[in-house]
Coordinates of C-alpha atoms in Angstrom, one line a residue:
M1 CA 105.6 -6.7 -193.9
T2 CA 107.4 -10.0 -193.7
F3 CA 107.7 -11.5 -190.2
I4 CA 111.2 -12.7 -189.3
K5 CA 112.0 -14.4 -186.0
T6 CA 115.0 -12.7 -184.7
T7 CA 114.9 -15.0 -181.8
E8 CA 115.6 -17.9 -184.3
Q9 CA 118.4 -16.2 -186.3
D10 CA 121.9 -17.7 -186.1
S11 CA 124.1 -16.8 -183.1
H12 CA 126.7 -14.2 -183.5
Y13 CA 129.1 -16.8 -181.9
N14 CA 130.2 -20.0 -183.6
H15 CA 132.1 -23.0 -182.5
L16 CA 130.8 -22.8 -179.0
E17 CA 132.1 -26.3 -178.3
K18 CA 135.7 -25.1 -178.8
K19 CA 135.5 -22.2 -176.4
T20 CA 136.8 -22.1 -172.8
V21 CA 134.3 -21.6 -170.0
A22 CA 135.7 -18.1 -169.6
E23 CA 135.0 -17.4 -173.2
L24 CA 131.4 -18.7 -173.1
L25 CA 130.7 -16.6 -169.9
T26 CA 132.0 -13.5 -171.6
A27 CA 129.8 -14.1 -174.6
I28 CA 126.7 -14.8 -172.7
N29 CA 127.3 -11.8 -170.5
N30 CA 127.9 -9.5 -173.4
E31 CA 124.7 -10.5 -174.8
D32 CA 122.8 -10.2 -171.5
K33 CA 124.0 -6.5 -171.3
T34 CA 121.9 -5.7 -174.2
V35 CA 118.6 -6.9 -172.7
P36 CA 117.8 -3.8 -170.4
L37 CA 118.3 -1.4 -173.5
A38 CA 115.8 -3.5 -175.4
V39 CA 113.4 -3.4 -172.6
E40 CA 113.9 0.4 -172.4
H41 CA 112.8 0.7 -176.1
A42 CA 109.6 -1.0 -175.1
L43 CA 108.7 1.3 -172.2
P44 CA 105.9 3.2 -173.9
Q45 CA 104.2 -0.1 -174.8
I46 CA 104.7 -1.4 -171.2
E47 CA 103.1 1.7 -169.8
V48 CA 100.1 1.5 -171.9
L49 CA 99.6 -2.2 -171.0
I50 CA 100.0 -1.4 -167.2
N51 CA 97.6 1.5 -167.3
N52 CA 94.9 -0.9 -168.7
V53 CA 95.7 -3.6 -166.1
V54 CA 95.5 -1.1 -163.3
S55 CA 92.1 0.2 -164.5
K56 CA 90.6 -3.4 -164.8
L57 CA 92.0 -4.5 -161.4
K58 CA 90.6 -1.4 -159.7
E59 CA 87.2 -2.4 -161.1
G60 CA 87.4 -5.8 -159.6
G61 CA 89.0 -7.8 -162.4
R62 CA 91.9 -10.1 -162.5
L63 CA 95.2 -10.4 -164.5
F64 CA 95.9 -13.6 -166.4
Y65 CA 99.3 -14.8 -167.8
L66 CA 99.1 -17.3 -170.5
G67 CA 102.3 -19.1 -172.0
A68 CA 104.0 -22.2 -173.0
G69 CA 107.4 -23.5 -171.9
T70 CA 109.8 -20.9 -170.4
S71 CA 107.3 -18.2 -171.1
G72 CA 104.5 -19.9 -169.2
R73 CA 106.8 -20.8 -166.2
L74 CA 107.9 -17.1 -166.0
G75 CA 104.3 -16.0 -165.9
I76 CA 103.6 -18.6 -163.2
V77 CA 106.5 -17.3 -161.1
D78 CA 105.5 -13.7 -161.4
A79 CA 101.8 -14.5 -160.4
S80 CA 102.9 -16.7 -157.5
E81 CA 105.1 -14.0 -156.0
C82 CA 102.2 -11.4 -155.9
P83 CA 100.4 -12.7 -152.7
P84 CA 103.5 -12.9 -150.5
T85 CA 104.9 -9.6 -151.7
F86 CA 101.8 -7.5 -151.9
G87 CA 99.3 -9.4 -149.7
V88 CA 96.8 -9.7 -152.5
P89 CA 94.6 -12.7 -153.0
H90 CA 95.9 -15.8 -154.9
D91 CA 93.3 -15.3 -157.5
L92 CA 94.1 -11.8 -158.4
V93 CA 97.1 -12.6 -160.6
I94 CA 96.9 -16.1 -162.2
G95 CA 99.6 -17.8 -164.4
L96 CA 98.5 -20.6 -166.8
I97 CA 100.9 -22.7 -168.8
A98 CA 100.2 -25.0 -171.8
G99 CA 100.1 -28.6 -170.5
G100 CA 98.9 -27.7 -167.1
D101 CA 100.8 -27.6 -163.9
V102 CA 102.9 -30.8 -164.8
A103 CA 104.5 -28.6 -167.5
I104 CA 105.9 -26.3 -164.8
R105 CA 108.7 -29.0 -164.2
K106 CA 108.5 -31.2 -167.3
A107 CA 107.9 -30.3 -170.9
V108 CA 104.6 -31.5 -172.2
E109 CA 105.1 -32.5 -175.9
F110 CA 103.0 -30.4 -178.4
A111 CA 101.0 -28.7 -175.7
E112 CA 101.8 -25.3 -177.1
D113 CA 100.5 -26.4 -180.6
S114 CA 96.8 -26.7 -179.3
T115 CA 94.5 -24.0 -180.9
T116 CA 91.8 -24.6 -178.4
Q117 CA 93.4 -25.4 -174.9
G118 CA 94.3 -21.9 -174.1
W119 CA 90.8 -20.6 -174.1
E120 CA 89.6 -23.7 -172.3
D121 CA 92.2 -23.0 -169.7
L122 CA 90.8 -19.5 -169.3
E123 CA 87.3 -20.6 -169.3
A124 CA 87.9 -22.8 -166.4
Y125 CA 88.4 -19.6 -164.3
Q126 CA 85.1 -18.1 -165.6
I127 CA 87.1 -15.5 -167.6
S128 CA 85.1 -12.4 -168.4
A129 CA 85.4 -8.8 -169.8
K130 CA 86.2 -7.6 -166.2
D131 CA 89.6 -9.4 -166.7
V132 CA 92.8 -8.8 -168.6
V133 CA 94.8 -11.5 -170.3
I134 CA 98.5 -11.2 -171.2
G135 CA 100.0 -13.8 -173.5
I136 CA 103.6 -14.6 -173.2
A137 CA 105.6 -16.1 -176.1
A138 CA 109.2 -15.1 -177.1
S139 CA 108.5 -16.3 -180.7
G140 CA 105.2 -14.6 -181.0
T141 CA 103.9 -17.7 -182.8
T142 CA 102.6 -20.0 -180.1
P143 CA 99.2 -21.4 -181.2
Y144 CA 98.2 -22.0 -177.5
V145 CA 98.6 -18.3 -176.7
I146 CA 97.5 -16.7 -180.0
N147 CA 94.2 -18.5 -180.4
A148 CA 93.4 -17.8 -176.7
L149 CA 93.8 -14.1 -177.2
K150 CA 91.7 -14.1 -180.4
S151 CA 89.0 -15.8 -178.3
C152 CA 89.4 -13.1 -175.6
H153 CA 89.1 -10.4 -178.3
A154 CA 85.9 -12.0 -179.5
K155 CA 84.4 -11.9 -175.9
G156 CA 85.5 -8.3 -175.3
I157 CA 88.3 -9.2 -172.9
I158 CA 91.3 -6.8 -173.0
T159 CA 94.5 -8.5 -174.1
G160 CA 98.2 -7.7 -174.1
C161 CA 101.3 -9.8 -174.9
I162 CA 105.1 -10.0 -174.3
T163 CA 107.1 -11.2 -177.2
C164 CA 110.7 -10.8 -178.5
N165 CA 110.0 -10.5 -182.2
K166 CA 108.6 -7.4 -184.0
N167 CA 105.3 -7.7 -185.9
S168 CA 104.5 -11.2 -184.8
P169 CA 101.2 -13.0 -185.1
L170 CA 100.9 -12.8 -181.3
A171 CA 101.4 -8.9 -181.4
K172 CA 98.7 -8.6 -184.0
A173 CA 96.3 -10.7 -181.9
S174 CA 96.9 -8.4 -179.0
Q175 CA 95.3 -5.0 -178.2
Y176 CA 98.3 -3.9 -176.3
P177 CA 101.6 -5.7 -177.4
V178 CA 105.0 -5.4 -175.7
E179 CA 107.8 -6.2 -178.2
V180 CA 111.3 -6.5 -176.7
V181 CA 113.6 -7.4 -179.5
V182 CA 116.7 -9.0 -178.0
G183 CA 118.0 -10.5 -181.2
P184 CA 119.8 -13.9 -181.6
E185 CA 120.7 -15.9 -178.8
V186 CA 124.3 -17.2 -178.0
V187 CA 122.9 -20.7 -178.5
T188 CA 120.8 -20.3 -181.6
G189 CA 117.0 -20.5 -180.8
S190 CA 117.5 -20.8 -177.1
S191 CA 115.0 -18.2 -176.1
R192 CA 115.1 -19.2 -172.4
M193 CA 118.3 -16.9 -172.4
K194 CA 118.0 -13.3 -173.5
A195 CA 114.4 -13.6 -174.4
G196 CA 113.5 -15.1 -171.1
T197 CA 115.4 -12.4 -169.3
A198 CA 113.6 -9.8 -171.2
Q199 CA 110.2 -11.3 -170.4
K200 CA 111.1 -11.6 -166.6
L201 CA 112.1 -7.9 -166.5
V202 CA 108.9 -6.9 -168.1
L203 CA 106.8 -9.1 -165.7
N204 CA 108.6 -7.5 -162.8
M205 CA 107.5 -4.0 -164.1
I206 CA 103.9 -5.1 -164.8
T207 CA 103.0 -6.4 -161.3
T208 CA 105.3 -4.1 -159.4
A209 CA 104.0 -0.9 -160.9
T210 CA 100.4 -2.2 -160.8
M211 CA 100.5 -3.2 -157.1
I212 CA 102.0 0.3 -156.3
Q213 CA 99.2 1.9 -158.2
L214 CA 96.8 -0.2 -156.4
G215 CA 98.1 1.0 -153.0
H216 CA 100.1 -2.0 -151.8
V217 CA 103.3 -0.2 -151.2
K218 CA 103.9 2.8 -148.8
G219 CA 106.8 4.9 -149.4
N220 CA 109.0 2.2 -150.8
K221 CA 108.0 -0.6 -148.4
M222 CA 105.9 -3.8 -148.9
V223 CA 103.4 -2.9 -146.0
D224 CA 101.0 -5.6 -147.0
M225 CA 103.5 -8.4 -147.5
Q226 CA 102.7 -11.8 -146.0
L227 CA 104.7 -12.7 -142.8
S228 CA 105.6 -16.1 -144.0
N229 CA 109.1 -16.5 -142.4
N230 CA 111.4 -15.1 -139.8
K231 CA 113.2 -12.9 -142.2
L232 CA 110.0 -11.1 -143.1
V233 CA 108.9 -10.9 -139.7
D234 CA 112.1 -9.1 -138.8
R235 CA 111.7 -6.9 -141.8
G236 CA 108.2 -6.0 -140.8
I237 CA 109.4 -5.1 -137.3
K238 CA 112.0 -2.8 -138.7
M239 CA 109.4 -1.2 -140.9
I240 CA 107.1 -0.5 -138.0
V241 CA 109.9 1.0 -136.1
K242 CA 111.0 3.3 -138.9
A243 CA 107.5 4.4 -139.6
T244 CA 106.4 5.1 -136.0
G245 CA 109.5 5.7 -133.9
T246 CA 108.4 3.1 -131.3
T247 CA 110.7 0.6 -129.9
Q248 CA 111.6 -2.6 -131.4
E249 CA 109.9 -4.6 -128.6
N250 CA 106.6 -2.6 -129.0
A251 CA 106.8 -3.0 -132.9
K252 CA 107.1 -6.8 -132.3
H253 CA 104.0 -6.7 -130.1
L254 CA 102.0 -4.7 -132.6
L255 CA 103.0 -7.0 -135.4
E256 CA 102.0 -10.2 -133.4
E257 CA 98.7 -8.5 -132.6
H258 CA 97.7 -7.2 -136.1
K259 CA 99.5 -9.7 -138.3
N260 CA 100.2 -7.1 -140.8
V261 CA 102.7 -4.1 -141.1
R262 CA 100.1 -1.7 -142.4
N263 CA 97.5 -2.4 -139.8
A264 CA 100.2 -2.2 -137.0
I265 CA 101.2 1.2 -138.1
I266 CA 97.6 2.4 -138.6
H267 CA 96.8 1.2 -135.0
Y268 CA 99.8 2.7 -133.6
N269 CA 99.2 6.2 -135.1
G270 CA 95.6 6.0 -134.3
K271 CA 96.4 5.5 -130.6
K272 CA 98.7 8.6 -130.5

């Protein structure tokens, strides 16, 4: 089957420079509306990938995201939000980007074209068969990502991917591919738009569902969240009040003592 990059196909809109701001916004919004449906079509693939991630993390493994450009940045964002949201260690979910940390803010020329650096970046973390690696590339053709996943496969490391093209080289290099086909962008080839949105939605699903399965959410509350600002402290107090029926003042004391919503609730219930 011939591989065609739908992410690189011509936009359905032309003469963008002649459109008003209102017309541009309408066009972008109309295209954005199609993204959740594209993600919905990929739910079975996402489910299989998450089940494998959960299994490995329960066995003491880690989750790695590997990408370049927008894809790499999105992986780093998702990984960085896991410790404050779910109270997990910073080395449980790790985001890596072609070109290193400097590439988070500034593009590093040709970094994504390396066929060896992706695996070298993973090796720096003593990657092993206990871990899971998810490659992220809208195009599905990024050498940095593809070759790293091939090396993982050779070492018995489970791999998945998130791509926005069907039957891509990246999907073929992955054991558990997720293909969210969003079609051409408003600005031809600008895959930071719909493709980036789709990747972000899938990343949200992966870590949120995984952390729930690992027990870091109770009911619908982030009971293991880090209390890193006043807003979160206030949220924690309200969670304790709702879970225990105690006063707000007592909930505040419990939180100050135990530094964690879950532990505060357990301590209160254990004393009853």
